Coordinates of C-alpha atoms in Angstrom, one line a residue:
M1 CA -10.7 -7.9 11.2
K2 CA -10.2 -9.0 7.4
P3 CA -12.4 -7.0 5.3
D4 CA -12.3 -7.4 1.3
V5 CA -10.2 -4.8 -0.2
Q6 CA -13.0 -3.6 -2.4
D7 CA -15.3 -3.1 0.5
V8 CA -12.7 -0.4 2.2
I9 CA -10.8 1.3 -0.6
P10 CA -12.3 3.1 -3.4
Q11 CA -9.3 2.1 -5.9
R12 CA -10.5 -0.5 -8.6
Y13 CA -8.4 -2.1 -11.3
P14 CA -5.8 -1.1 -12.6
F15 CA -5.2 1.0 -9.7
Q16 CA -5.9 -1.2 -6.9
M17 CA -2.4 -2.2 -6.0
I18 CA -2.9 -4.8 -3.2
D19 CA -4.6 -8.0 -3.3
K20 CA -6.2 -8.9 0.2
F21 CA -6.0 -7.8 3.9
I22 CA -4.6 -9.7 6.4
D23 CA -5.7 -7.6 9.3
V24 CA -7.1 -4.3 9.6
F25 CA -7.0 -2.4 12.8
P26 CA -9.4 0.5 12.7
G27 CA -7.6 3.6 13.6
K28 CA -4.2 1.7 14.4
S29 CA -2.7 -0.6 11.5
A30 CA -3.3 -2.5 8.5
T31 CA -1.5 -5.2 6.7
A32 CA -2.2 -6.4 3.3
V33 CA -0.6 -8.7 0.7
K34 CA 0.4 -8.4 -3.1
L35 CA 1.7 -11.0 -5.5
I36 CA 3.5 -9.7 -8.3
S37 CA 2.4 -11.1 -11.4
I38 CA 4.2 -11.0 -14.7
N39 CA 0.8 -9.7 -16.0
E40 CA 0.7 -6.4 -14.4
W41 CA -0.3 -3.4 -16.5
F42 CA 2.9 -1.5 -15.8
F43 CA 4.9 -4.5 -17.2
A44 CA 3.2 -4.0 -20.8
N45 CA 5.8 -3.3 -23.7
K46 CA 8.9 -4.1 -21.3
Q47 CA 11.4 -6.6 -22.0
A48 CA 10.9 -9.8 -19.9
D49 CA 14.6 -10.3 -18.9
N50 CA 14.6 -7.4 -16.4
L51 CA 11.1 -6.5 -15.1
M52 CA 11.4 -4.0 -12.1
V53 CA 8.2 -2.6 -10.3
P54 CA 8.4 1.2 -10.4
R55 CA 8.8 2.3 -6.9
P56 CA 6.2 4.7 -6.9
I57 CA 3.8 1.8 -7.6
M58 CA 5.1 0.1 -4.2
I59 CA 4.4 3.6 -2.2
E60 CA 0.8 3.5 -3.4
S61 CA 0.3 0.1 -2.4
M62 CA 1.8 1.1 1.1
A63 CA -0.6 4.1 1.1
Q64 CA -3.6 2.0 0.1
T65 CA -3.0 -0.2 2.8
G66 CA -2.6 2.7 5.4
V67 CA -6.0 4.0 4.0
A68 CA -8.0 0.7 5.1
A69 CA -6.8 1.7 8.7
I70 CA -8.5 5.3 8.6
L71 CA -11.7 4.5 6.4
S72 CA -12.5 1.5 8.4
M73 CA -12.9 3.9 11.5
P74 CA -16.7 4.5 11.9
E75 CA -16.4 8.4 11.7
Y76 CA -14.7 7.8 8.4
Q77 CA -16.5 5.3 6.7
G78 CA -18.0 6.4 3.0
K79 CA -15.4 9.2 3.0
N80 CA -12.5 9.5 0.7
A81 CA -8.9 9.3 2.0
F82 CA -6.0 10.8 -0.3
F83 CA -2.3 10.1 0.0
G84 CA -0.7 13.3 0.9
G85 CA 2.8 12.9 0.7
I86 CA 6.0 10.7 1.6
K87 CA 8.8 11.4 3.8
N88 CA 11.9 9.5 4.1
A89 CA 11.2 6.6 1.7
I90 CA 14.2 3.8 1.9
F91 CA 14.4 1.2 -0.6
Q92 CA 16.7 -1.5 0.0
D93 CA 16.1 -3.6 -3.2
D94 CA 13.8 -3.6 -6.3
F95 CA 10.8 -5.7 -6.8
R96 CA 10.1 -8.2 -9.5
P97 CA 7.3 -10.7 -10.7
G98 CA 7.0 -13.5 -8.5
D99 CA 7.6 -11.5 -5.3
K100 CA 5.0 -12.3 -2.7
L101 CA 5.0 -8.8 -0.7
T102 CA 3.5 -7.8 2.9
F103 CA 2.7 -4.1 3.6
T104 CA 2.1 -3.1 7.0
V105 CA 1.0 0.6 8.0
E106 CA 0.9 1.8 11.5
L107 CA -0.8 4.9 12.1
K108 CA 1.2 7.4 14.2
K109 CA -1.1 10.2 14.6
L110 CA -4.6 11.2 13.3
K111 CA -5.7 14.4 13.8
H112 CA -9.0 15.9 12.6
N113 CA -8.6 15.0 8.9
I114 CA -4.8 14.4 8.6
G115 CA -3.1 11.3 9.4
L116 CA 0.6 10.1 9.7
G117 CA 1.7 6.6 9.3
H118 CA 4.6 4.6 9.0
G119 CA 5.1 1.8 6.4
T120 CA 7.0 -1.1 5.7
I121 CA 7.1 -3.5 2.7
Q122 CA 8.7 -7.2 3.4
R123 CA 9.5 -10.0 1.0
D124 CA 10.3 -13.2 2.5
G125 CA 10.2 -11.8 6.1
Q126 CA 12.9 -9.2 5.1
Q127 CA 12.3 -5.6 5.1
I128 CA 12.7 -4.3 1.6
C129 CA 11.1 -0.6 2.0
E130 CA 10.2 1.6 4.7
A131 CA 8.4 5.3 4.5
D132 CA 6.7 7.7 6.6
L133 CA 3.4 8.6 4.9
I134 CA 0.8 11.6 5.0
F135 CA -3.0 10.8 4.5
A136 CA -6.2 13.2 4.4
V137 CA -9.5 12.6 4.7
E138 CA -12.2 14.7 2.7

């Protein structure tokens, strides 16, 4: 399924960090994309010669992708999911304006209201980041 981002996750501008979903498999995985623009709010008042996306923003983008796999499940629709933590985040490079990023999160475990997922970020088919994420559903 390809839901609209605003139909699944509660975040809105400027905290909505993904542009669209490629695929969402409820309870299993989600894939989303983001095109990094020079007009992003986190680039405001920065020198244009070396703009880099803050890494916590990239982790939040990955988390929003994973939340879609949880909140698209019938038993969790209408609820809120929270990003509970990061384990083992590894970055291979930085992210800059013009990058088209693909976020993929696979849910590894979902028990009661706690979920564990493994996420990756790819740019041009190359994996740039991976992390284990923890989710909590209200």
